[in-house]
Amino acid sequence: MSKDSPQRPGIVRRFFRFLWRSMKVLNTLVFGLFSLALLAVILIAFIRQSGPDMPDGGALLLNPAGMLVEQETVVDAAALLQGQELPEQAEIRDIIDALSLAREDSRIGLVVLDLDKLHGGLLPGLQRVAEAMIHFRDGGKQLIAVADNYSQSALFLAAHADEVLLNPEGMAVPQGFSMYRTYFKDLLDEHDVTVNLFKVGKYKSAVDPFLRNDMSDEDRTARRAILDAWWSSYTSGIETARDMEPGTLDAMLNNAGEELRLAGGNLARLSQDKGLVDRLMTESQKRRYLVSLAGEDGDTQEYRKIAYRDYLRMARSSDESGSGKVAVVTAVGDIIDGEAPAGTIGSQSLIRLIRQARQADDVAAIVLRIDSGGGSKSASEMIRSELQEAQDAGIPVVASMGAVAASGGYWIASTADEIWATPTTVTGSIGIFGLLPSVENTLARHGIYSDGLATTPLAGGASVIRGVSAEYGEVLQSVIEAGYEQFLATVATGRDMEVAAVHDVAQGRIWTGEAARDIGLVDELGDLDEAVSAAARLAALEHHSVWHVEPERTVQDRLLSRLAEIVGGTWSHVGTNPVRQFARRVQQELAWMENLNDPANAYVICGECVMLRSID
């Protein structure tokens, strides 16, 4: 052994110490460069926010991307930095406001409705935007819809434009509505997973995928009523807007193979032959046509335009002056106990907004705008109680239902002074359940057991590992039954009905807004504007302004929101990959389980409403 040998361990240690330090320096350098790049993007975003210039006589580019929603989901900082899929969304109110402002703005010559990136939207929201489009056109300005391909949702909006342009390689043909679920019973049985279910209401189908391999007759009946109502409203809306004979779309789709053969197998030509689009234009032809209408931007050689988000930042003003305000509080998403960001209804978060409206000196009435399929029973009752506080203080409360206001979404509306819904709103679903999956049999199959002791029969009586004891199950079933009776009694009080009459239309059954009005669960049919007018009437206001009560947004929230506008589209597009579409659909079906945080494990959730999000 040489005399250098004893030094080798020291050399090795020094080498690895040098390597470790080098990695740390490299990591710091890379993270620092990334942070600088991110900061640069944010600064550029805010610089862009102060411009661009308004093109006098040019076009307003209305280009909603993702899903049409009542309220955008708050962007999570970690998800943004990690490049995770972002929920690309467009707020309905933003689109309506942009159209309303552009109608009176002499600088806006026309609106170009670019629908290439509109992935979908629920029918009541689409109808609301379509009404705003009609109002814009009544002002004498032109509205042109453009897209390479029109999704089913996009086609409904495009039908209400003055002119519809389509790429010759594209299509604008609807397919119809469907509702399919993924069922897991055999899979769970194969792995000996126990589904401990406690429920009231034969139509309460949220947990059916864990108990069955197919759709129940009750679930099928309820869903059929919704699908038929939505499809009838969808087709009649397009046929009226495009001046078609009633039944044109059904006739085309029921004989789709022959119709397409007559069009030479060309979907774009079929779209034009059936009157769904006006012109087939290549990208270059479309550019030249729009330039002829809006003028040319000398820098880009494109037509002169301003994107609607930029336009709103420049043109929108908040009219909250005066003493007669109607406060609009928006409740969107699953209902959970505690705090939650926009896009989810946290009981404490929403109560804070309701209380803010109630305690404002100049608020004379409150409108609760709801788009929710429910969630926690305790959270729903806490929200409803806060609204009752406003009513007890002499402030009228009106519930305005968007696309969905069912189960817990109906609970929070049930005692309002008036309930307004659209004809195609999905509501009702008055029922309740508790769900506690457990894997004691799965573990036993592999020789894993749990044993111990407790001071009472209830202590440790519900466990994922051990299952649910008979004593605990009896208690939970009593809680569920009492919760259902409470739900019935609350609705009966709010709707001035007998409890037995409520039970007859309850049991978890969903209804359209129109059907709900006929059975007494809803007062009037109309949208948010009508609900606001009703609230002003109840408050005896001759003149009123509208105050949208929203959570305070921090500087970080605004930064992330602006950054998401820029990069979101590149990270969130699912495209037409069938595997990713299937994975997303299953994820949507099970997403509600992530928010099961009711302290008594009692839930008022509309299972059918989960599937509505995947309809296009």
XYZ file of C-alpha atoms in Angstrom:
616
model
C 0.000 0.000 0.000
C 1.445 3.371 -0.936
C 1.827 6.186 1.511
C -0.854 8.145 -0.403
C -3.510 5.601 0.420
C -4.674 7.162 3.712
C -5.429 10.397 1.872
C -7.864 8.777 -0.548
C -10.931 8.908 1.727
C -10.259 12.605 2.261
C -9.963 13.152 -1.450
C -13.217 11.299 -2.019
C -14.970 13.367 0.652
C -13.623 16.605 -0.818
C -14.729 15.514 -4.287
C -18.288 14.774 -3.191
C -18.362 17.958 -1.097
C -17.277 19.901 -4.179
C -19.872 18.060 -6.280
C -22.632 18.794 -3.719
C -21.712 22.474 -3.498
C -21.602 22.704 -7.265
C -25.076 21.180 -7.492
C -26.377 23.644 -4.912
C -24.859 26.565 -6.814
C -26.296 25.243 -10.077
C -29.690 24.737 -8.478
C -29.643 28.263 -7.062
C -28.578 29.663 -10.421
C -31.261 27.784 -12.342
C -33.984 28.728 -9.843
C -32.773 32.329 -9.869
C -32.896 32.488 -13.659
C -36.357 30.932 -13.644
C -37.539 33.444 -11.047
C -36.137 36.321 -13.104
C -37.858 34.987 -16.207
C -41.124 34.643 -14.305
C -40.785 38.170 -12.947
C -40.110 39.443 -16.459
C -43.250 37.738 -17.761
C -45.295 39.298 -14.949
C -43.864 42.764 -15.589
C -44.535 42.424 -19.300
C -48.070 41.362 -18.488
C -48.668 44.476 -16.450
C -47.040 46.673 -19.060
C -49.414 45.156 -21.600
C -52.263 45.833 -19.210
C -51.827 49.587 -19.682
C -52.124 49.217 -23.465
C -52.926 48.398 -26.240
C -54.409 51.392 -27.992
C -58.093 51.406 -28.807
C -58.476 51.036 -32.602
C -61.019 53.710 -33.546
C -63.542 52.006 -35.809
C -61.831 48.659 -35.368
C -63.153 45.395 -33.951
C -63.677 44.086 -30.467
C -62.209 40.571 -30.445
C -64.411 38.419 -28.257
C -62.372 35.231 -27.910
C -63.496 33.240 -24.850
C -61.254 30.264 -24.133
C -61.987 27.115 -22.151
C -65.286 26.784 -20.329
C -67.926 29.471 -19.861
C -68.414 29.871 -16.102
C -70.255 32.083 -13.642
C -67.056 32.650 -11.672
C -63.462 31.834 -12.554
C -61.542 29.447 -10.328
C -58.682 31.100 -8.459
C -55.262 30.209 -9.895
C -53.067 28.248 -7.493
C -49.486 29.536 -7.347
C -47.939 26.081 -6.985
C -49.887 24.711 -9.940
C -48.833 27.652 -12.088
C -45.145 27.381 -11.217
C -45.106 23.608 -11.678
C -46.721 23.834 -15.098
C -49.767 21.842 -14.062
C -52.927 21.879 -16.144
C -54.809 25.113 -15.484
C -58.585 25.497 -15.679
C -59.006 27.698 -18.743
C -62.221 29.642 -18.191
C -64.148 32.691 -19.354
C -66.586 34.481 -17.070
C -70.042 34.959 -18.535
C -70.353 38.392 -16.925
C -67.134 39.572 -18.626
C -68.475 38.637 -22.068
C -71.851 40.265 -21.412
C -70.227 43.431 -20.055
C -67.917 43.656 -23.077
C -70.863 43.397 -25.477
C -72.889 45.935 -23.513
C -70.052 48.463 -23.396
C -69.139 47.936 -27.071
C -72.740 48.546 -28.105
C -72.528 52.143 -26.891
C -68.828 52.721 -27.692
C -68.404 54.723 -30.894
C -64.810 53.509 -31.179
C -65.954 49.915 -31.717
C -67.097 49.258 -35.279
C -67.971 45.568 -34.977
C -67.435 42.478 -32.852
C -65.511 39.423 -34.049
C -66.549 36.381 -32.013
C -63.618 33.944 -32.277
C -64.826 30.590 -30.923
C -61.915 28.308 -31.792
C -60.885 27.892 -28.142
C -64.316 27.706 -26.551
C -64.397 24.168 -25.164
C -67.889 24.229 -23.722
C -70.499 25.773 -21.499
C -73.779 24.797 -19.897
C -76.895 25.742 -21.822
C -78.304 28.379 -19.418
C -74.998 30.266 -19.596
C -74.880 30.002 -23.384
C -78.421 31.340 -23.584
C -77.476 34.279 -21.402
C -74.565 35.203 -23.687
C -76.772 34.711 -26.763
C -79.261 37.232 -25.368
C -76.435 39.736 -24.910
C -75.376 39.138 -28.529
C -78.907 39.850 -29.747
C -78.990 43.042 -27.675
C -75.654 44.118 -29.182
C -76.894 43.540 -32.736
C -80.072 45.501 -32.002
C -77.788 48.514 -31.543
C -77.018 48.466 -35.264
C -73.490 47.036 -35.180
C -72.280 43.868 -36.866
C -71.243 40.687 -35.045
C -69.307 38.040 -36.984
C -68.513 34.534 -35.665
C -65.305 32.844 -36.836
C -63.697 29.459 -36.145
C -61.853 26.647 -37.865
C -64.168 24.235 -36.040
C -67.195 24.922 -33.862
C -67.796 22.880 -30.749
C -71.426 22.232 -29.929
C -71.418 25.066 -27.394
C -69.630 27.405 -29.781
C -72.158 26.643 -32.522
C -75.039 27.760 -30.306
C -73.377 31.162 -29.811
C -72.337 31.453 -33.460
C -75.939 30.931 -34.569
C -76.823 34.265 -32.952
C -74.249 36.247 -34.969
C -74.970 38.250 -38.127
C -72.607 36.047 -40.100
C -70.861 32.724 -39.420
C -67.514 31.957 -41.087
C -65.959 28.471 -41.212
C -62.712 27.047 -42.543
C -63.331 24.731 -45.546
C -61.575 21.934 -43.624
C -63.655 22.435 -40.492
C -67.127 21.543 -39.273
C -70.101 23.111 -37.528
C -72.423 20.178 -36.948
C -73.886 19.362 -33.524
C -74.067 15.782 -32.272
C -76.620 15.937 -29.469
C -76.383 15.661 -25.697
C -75.477 12.553 -23.740
C -74.851 11.617 -20.122
C -72.774 8.543 -19.385
C -71.219 7.520 -16.091
C -68.320 5.250 -15.191
C -69.272 2.494 -12.720
C -66.827 0.801 -10.323
C -68.825 -1.831 -8.393
C -67.114 -4.919 -9.825
C -63.691 -3.320 -9.421
C -64.407 -2.500 -5.785
C -65.838 -5.982 -5.189
C -62.791 -7.578 -6.762
C -60.584 -5.754 -4.265
C -62.993 -6.312 -1.353
C -63.595 -2.604 -0.797
C -66.661 -1.998 1.370
C -68.881 0.976 0.483
C -70.730 1.982 3.644
C -73.670 4.029 2.391
C -76.389 5.834 4.336
C -78.934 7.777 2.314
C -82.509 8.983 1.937
C -84.111 9.512 -1.475
C -84.534 6.872 -4.172
C -83.327 9.301 -6.863
C -80.130 10.228 -4.974
C -77.645 8.786 -7.453
C -74.335 10.435 -6.544
C -72.979 7.184 -5.086
C -74.451 4.798 -7.685
C -71.066 4.267 -9.426
C -69.779 2.570 -6.266
C -72.838 0.336 -5.837
C -73.863 -0.595 -9.393
C -72.477 -1.459 -12.798
C -75.193 0.338 -14.730
C -77.624 3.234 -14.493
C -80.680 2.776 -12.277
C -84.170 3.254 -13.697
C -84.730 6.242 -11.378
C -81.480 7.876 -12.464
C -82.278 7.220 -16.115
C -85.726 8.810 -15.763
C -84.357 11.951 -14.119
C -81.527 12.369 -16.611
C -83.792 11.780 -19.610
C -86.023 14.650 -18.535
C -83.020 17.002 -18.326
C -81.436 15.896 -21.610
C -84.699 16.164 -23.555
C -85.384 19.646 -22.165
C -81.853 20.851 -22.916
C -81.787 19.382 -26.434
C -85.182 20.859 -27.298
C -84.076 24.268 -26.073
C -80.713 23.994 -27.854
C -82.147 23.024 -31.240
C -85.011 25.508 -31.130
C -82.552 28.253 -30.157
C -80.363 27.607 -33.209
C -83.270 27.050 -35.593
C -84.930 30.296 -34.545
C -81.703 32.285 -34.744
C -80.803 30.863 -38.168
C -84.363 31.073 -39.531
C -84.638 27.304 -40.022
C -87.719 25.153 -40.093
C -88.413 23.559 -36.681
C -87.001 20.044 -36.569
C -84.233 20.735 -39.111
C -81.395 19.676 -36.808
C -83.070 16.490 -35.634
C -83.880 15.514 -39.226
C -80.252 16.052 -40.235
C -78.779 14.107 -37.313
C -81.261 11.241 -37.569
C -80.154 10.750 -41.173
C -76.549 11.906 -40.766
C -74.948 9.278 -43.018
C -77.124 10.093 -46.033
C -76.898 13.844 -45.460
C -73.105 13.662 -45.356
C -73.021 11.504 -48.503
C -75.047 14.132 -50.348
C -72.481 16.713 -49.235
C -69.682 14.640 -50.732
C -68.421 13.563 -47.314
C -67.420 17.164 -46.600
C -68.504 18.302 -43.135
C -67.874 21.970 -43.914
C -70.104 21.790 -46.985
C -72.785 19.981 -44.972
C -72.617 22.759 -42.366
C -73.138 25.354 -45.060
C -75.810 23.400 -46.948
C -77.882 23.113 -43.767
C -77.613 26.823 -43.050
C -75.427 26.541 -39.960
C -72.685 28.702 -41.500
C -72.749 31.442 -44.126
C -69.309 31.347 -45.742
C -66.418 28.913 -46.081
C -63.139 30.833 -45.934
C -59.491 29.874 -45.704
C -57.359 31.664 -43.122
C -56.065 34.136 -45.730
C -59.541 34.818 -47.103
C -60.875 35.383 -43.589
C -58.013 37.789 -42.782
C -58.649 39.845 -45.908
C -62.392 39.919 -45.243
C -61.993 41.132 -41.669
C -59.412 43.715 -42.770
C -61.974 45.054 -45.238
C -64.415 45.563 -42.347
C -62.146 46.757 -39.525
C -59.131 48.162 -41.341
C -55.567 46.875 -41.309
C -53.065 47.054 -38.482
C -49.895 48.319 -40.124
C -47.651 46.424 -37.695
C -49.239 42.984 -37.915
C -51.074 43.159 -41.256
C -54.053 41.718 -39.370
C -57.401 43.415 -38.908
C -57.487 46.188 -36.300
C -58.793 44.848 -33.026
C -58.646 44.883 -29.261
C -59.123 41.713 -27.179
C -62.099 41.837 -24.850
C -60.087 41.352 -21.639
C -57.887 44.326 -22.533
C -60.990 46.288 -23.517
C -62.690 45.592 -20.196
C -59.639 46.784 -18.264
C -59.860 50.058 -20.172
C -63.610 50.562 -20.463
C -65.264 48.967 -17.467
C -66.273 51.188 -14.579
C -68.038 50.217 -11.396
C -71.262 52.092 -10.658
C -71.670 51.635 -6.935
C -72.878 55.137 -6.161
C -76.228 55.979 -4.649
C -78.143 54.701 -1.674
C -80.220 52.032 -3.421
C -77.907 49.114 -4.085
C -78.776 45.563 -4.940
C -75.861 43.422 -3.788
C -75.119 40.358 -5.927
C -73.218 37.583 -4.147
C -71.988 34.723 -6.342
C -71.877 31.133 -5.091
C -70.149 28.774 -7.540
C -68.826 25.245 -7.040
C -68.942 22.518 -4.412
C -70.113 23.574 -0.957
C -67.598 22.810 1.800
C -67.157 23.736 5.434
C -64.714 26.541 6.191
C -62.701 28.748 3.854
C -62.369 28.282 0.094
C -61.169 30.361 -2.875
C -63.415 31.484 -5.739
C -64.673 28.504 -7.711
C -65.545 26.598 -4.535
C -68.133 27.645 -1.949
C -66.551 27.752 1.492
C -69.197 28.318 4.178
C -67.130 30.909 6.043
C -65.925 32.595 2.854
C -69.451 33.033 1.490
C -70.920 34.018 4.869
C -68.337 36.795 5.042
C -69.525 38.198 1.696
C -73.202 37.927 2.662
C -72.484 39.662 5.960
C -70.547 42.384 4.145
C -73.607 43.028 1.973
C -76.001 42.835 4.921
C -74.029 45.324 7.008
C -73.521 47.872 4.217
C -75.663 50.941 4.890
C -76.633 51.460 1.255
C -77.628 47.861 0.401
C -81.392 47.480 0.130
C -81.579 43.920 -1.249
C -79.393 40.875 -1.838
C -79.341 38.517 -4.822
C -77.579 35.197 -4.358
C -76.410 33.939 -7.758
C -76.031 30.149 -7.529
C -74.249 27.642 -9.745
C -73.723 24.628 -7.504
C -74.638 20.972 -7.229
C -74.246 21.076 -3.458
C -71.886 19.531 -0.943
C -71.737 19.663 2.840
C -75.093 19.673 4.617
C -73.818 21.690 7.596
C -72.149 24.279 5.355
C -75.333 24.652 3.291
C -77.424 25.323 6.393
C -74.907 27.842 7.764
C -75.049 29.782 4.492
C -78.848 29.694 4.428
C -78.971 30.897 8.048
C -76.805 33.901 7.197
C -79.192 34.824 4.404
C -82.041 34.482 6.905
C -80.235 37.004 9.127
C -80.444 39.524 6.282
C -84.148 38.826 5.811
C -84.766 39.203 9.544
C -83.071 42.596 9.310
C -85.579 43.654 6.632
C -83.348 43.090 3.601
C -85.100 41.109 0.823
C -83.166 38.119 -0.498
C -83.691 36.729 -3.997
C -82.074 33.517 -5.230
C -81.015 33.518 -8.884
C -80.215 30.076 -10.259
C -77.699 29.676 -13.059
C -77.116 26.375 -14.835
C -77.271 24.327 -11.618
C -78.762 24.975 -8.189
C -79.475 21.520 -6.837
C -79.247 19.628 -3.563
C -77.101 21.883 -1.337
C -77.389 24.498 -4.077
C -81.162 24.365 -3.603
C -80.863 24.255 0.202
C -79.151 27.670 0.327
C -81.879 29.122 -1.929
C -84.871 27.479 -0.301
C -85.958 30.228 2.099
C -85.256 33.229 -0.131
C -88.103 35.702 -0.597
C -88.205 34.745 -4.277
C -86.445 32.052 -6.302
C -85.716 32.669 -9.987
C -84.434 30.046 -12.422
C -84.036 29.697 -16.171
C -86.245 27.122 -17.934
C -83.202 24.853 -18.361
C -81.712 25.268 -14.885
C -81.118 21.939 -13.124
C -82.476 22.175 -9.591
C -84.177 20.165 -6.858
C -82.289 16.996 -5.852
C -83.663 17.284 -2.328
C -82.009 14.302 -0.679
C -79.065 13.415 1.534
C -76.458 10.674 1.985
C -73.371 9.639 3.925
C -70.500 7.710 2.356
C -67.618 5.947 4.137
C -65.560 3.523 1.998
C -63.421 1.021 3.917
C -60.835 -1.640 3.026
C -60.927 -4.052 5.978
C -61.646 -7.016 3.685
C -58.958 -5.958 1.227
C -56.372 -5.884 4.015
C -57.562 -9.188 5.466
C -57.022 -10.842 2.080
C -53.349 -9.942 2.441
C -53.099 -10.919 6.096
C -53.374 -7.422 7.562
C -55.677 -6.834 10.528
C -56.498 -4.117 13.028
C -57.323 -4.665 16.709
C -57.532 -2.574 19.829
C -59.959 -1.129 22.328
C -62.026 1.998 22.953
C -63.948 3.613 25.778
C -67.302 3.748 23.936
C -68.959 1.910 21.038
C -68.584 5.030 18.884
C -64.882 5.675 19.490
C -63.056 4.374 16.448
C -66.369 3.158 15.063
C -65.701 4.502 11.562
C -62.368 3.664 10.005
C -61.067 3.165 6.494
C -59.014 0.265 7.877
C -61.577 -1.361 10.203
C -64.853 -0.437 8.529
C -67.995 0.947 10.164
C -69.329 -0.634 13.355
C -73.031 -1.439 13.682
C -73.391 1.145 16.451
C -71.719 3.876 14.416
C -73.747 2.957 11.329
C -76.970 3.228 13.313
C -75.990 6.682 14.528
C -75.016 7.870 11.057
C -78.241 6.566 9.520
C -80.174 8.513 12.167
C -78.165 11.638 11.299
C -78.959 11.179 7.600
C -82.674 10.627 8.218
C -82.846 13.649 10.526
C -80.977 15.694 7.926
C -83.517 14.737 5.285
C -86.387 15.720 7.575
C -84.607 19.026 8.224
C -84.195 19.563 4.475
C -87.906 18.891 3.894
C -88.956 21.171 6.748
C -86.659 23.985 5.567
C -88.043 23.812 2.028
C -91.620 23.572 3.318
C -91.140 26.718 5.411
C -89.433 28.642 2.625
C -91.878 27.587 -0.088
C -95.019 27.677 2.071
C -95.730 24.009 1.330
C -96.709 20.998 3.390
C -93.794 18.709 4.301
C -95.566 15.781 2.635
C -95.916 17.789 -0.579
C -92.193 18.567 -0.542
C -91.384 14.886 0.014
C -93.439 13.994 -3.062
C -91.145 16.081 -5.289
C -87.960 15.417 -3.306
C -86.206 12.043 -2.763
C -83.190 13.302 -4.682
C -85.110 13.921 -7.937
C -83.725 16.631 -10.234
C -86.018 18.986 -12.154
C -85.621 21.598 -14.838
C -86.301 25.164 -13.765
C -89.543 25.149 -15.706
C -90.744 21.934 -14.074
C -89.626 23.215 -10.659
C -91.801 26.288 -11.101
C -94.799 24.108 -11.905
C -94.363 22.066 -8.704
C -93.681 25.058 -6.461
C -89.921 24.826 -5.928
C -89.290 27.973 -7.998
C -91.259 31.233 -8.203
C -90.379 32.726 -11.575
C -88.443 32.016 -14.758
C -85.800 34.564 -15.675
C -82.109 35.304 -15.552
C -79.898 37.367 -13.271
C -81.144 40.707 -14.573
C -84.750 39.759 -13.841
C -83.777 38.537 -10.379
C -82.023 41.841 -9.660
C -85.111 43.749 -10.802
C -87.258 41.544 -8.559
C -84.989 42.289 -5.593
C -85.264 46.027 -6.284
C -89.042 45.679 -6.459
C -89.170 43.842 -3.137
C -87.044 46.598 -1.589
C -89.350 49.268 -3.087
C -86.439 50.849 -4.988
C -87.454 53.198 -7.789
C -83.835 53.415 -8.973
C -81.012 51.075 -8.087
C -77.383 50.255 -8.821
C -75.799 46.802 -8.725
C -72.873 45.917 -6.498
C -71.129 42.615 -7.182
C -69.752 41.643 -3.787
C -66.508 39.802 -4.363
C -63.645 38.651 -2.138
C -60.731 41.030 -1.902
C -57.975 40.106 -4.316
C -54.413 40.413 -3.122
C -51.586 41.667 -5.331
C -50.483 38.027 -5.615
C -53.946 36.987 -6.796
C -53.940 39.676 -9.495
C -50.415 38.752 -10.588
C -51.252 35.076 -10.880
C -54.536 35.750 -12.660
C -52.834 37.974 -15.224
C -50.021 35.491 -15.728
C -52.502 32.639 -16.152
C -54.198 34.589 -18.961
C -50.911 34.586 -20.853
C -49.624 31.064 -20.255
C -52.815 29.175 -19.365
C -53.813 28.370 -22.910
C -50.555 26.561 -23.628
C -50.843 24.343 -20.555
C -54.541 23.585 -20.258
C -55.570 22.459 -23.724
C -56.683 18.840 -23.649
C -57.338 18.659 -27.359
C -59.021 15.625 -28.881
C -56.786 12.954 -27.342
C -59.368 10.308 -26.351
C -57.280 8.906 -23.483
C -56.856 12.303 -21.850
C -60.533 13.095 -22.424
C -61.551 9.851 -20.706
C -59.154 10.480 -17.816
C -60.510 13.993 -17.362
C -64.107 12.764 -17.428
C -63.453 10.165 -14.715
C -61.605 12.813 -12.718
C -64.614 15.134 -13.023
C -66.968 12.363 -11.907
C -64.947 11.731 -8.752
C -63.767 15.280 -8.020
C -66.646 15.968 -5.635
C -65.232 13.346 -3.245
C -62.200 15.550 -2.590
C -64.479 18.064 -0.857
C -66.274 15.694 1.535
C -65.539 17.515 4.796
C -68.910 17.674 6.541
C -68.285 17.041 10.274
C -71.262 14.650 10.454
C -70.510 12.979 7.079
C -73.878 14.208 5.773
C -73.928 15.419 2.176
C -76.474 17.100 -0.057
C -74.887 16.552 -3.466
C -76.501 16.258 -6.899
C -74.732 13.387 -8.657
C -76.367 14.144 -11.999
C -75.053 17.706 -11.878
C -71.457 16.488 -11.884
C -71.999 14.995 -15.336
C -73.504 18.193 -16.726
C -70.013 19.700 -16.776
C -68.945 17.266 -19.483
C -71.902 17.986 -21.779
C -71.027 19.840 -24.967
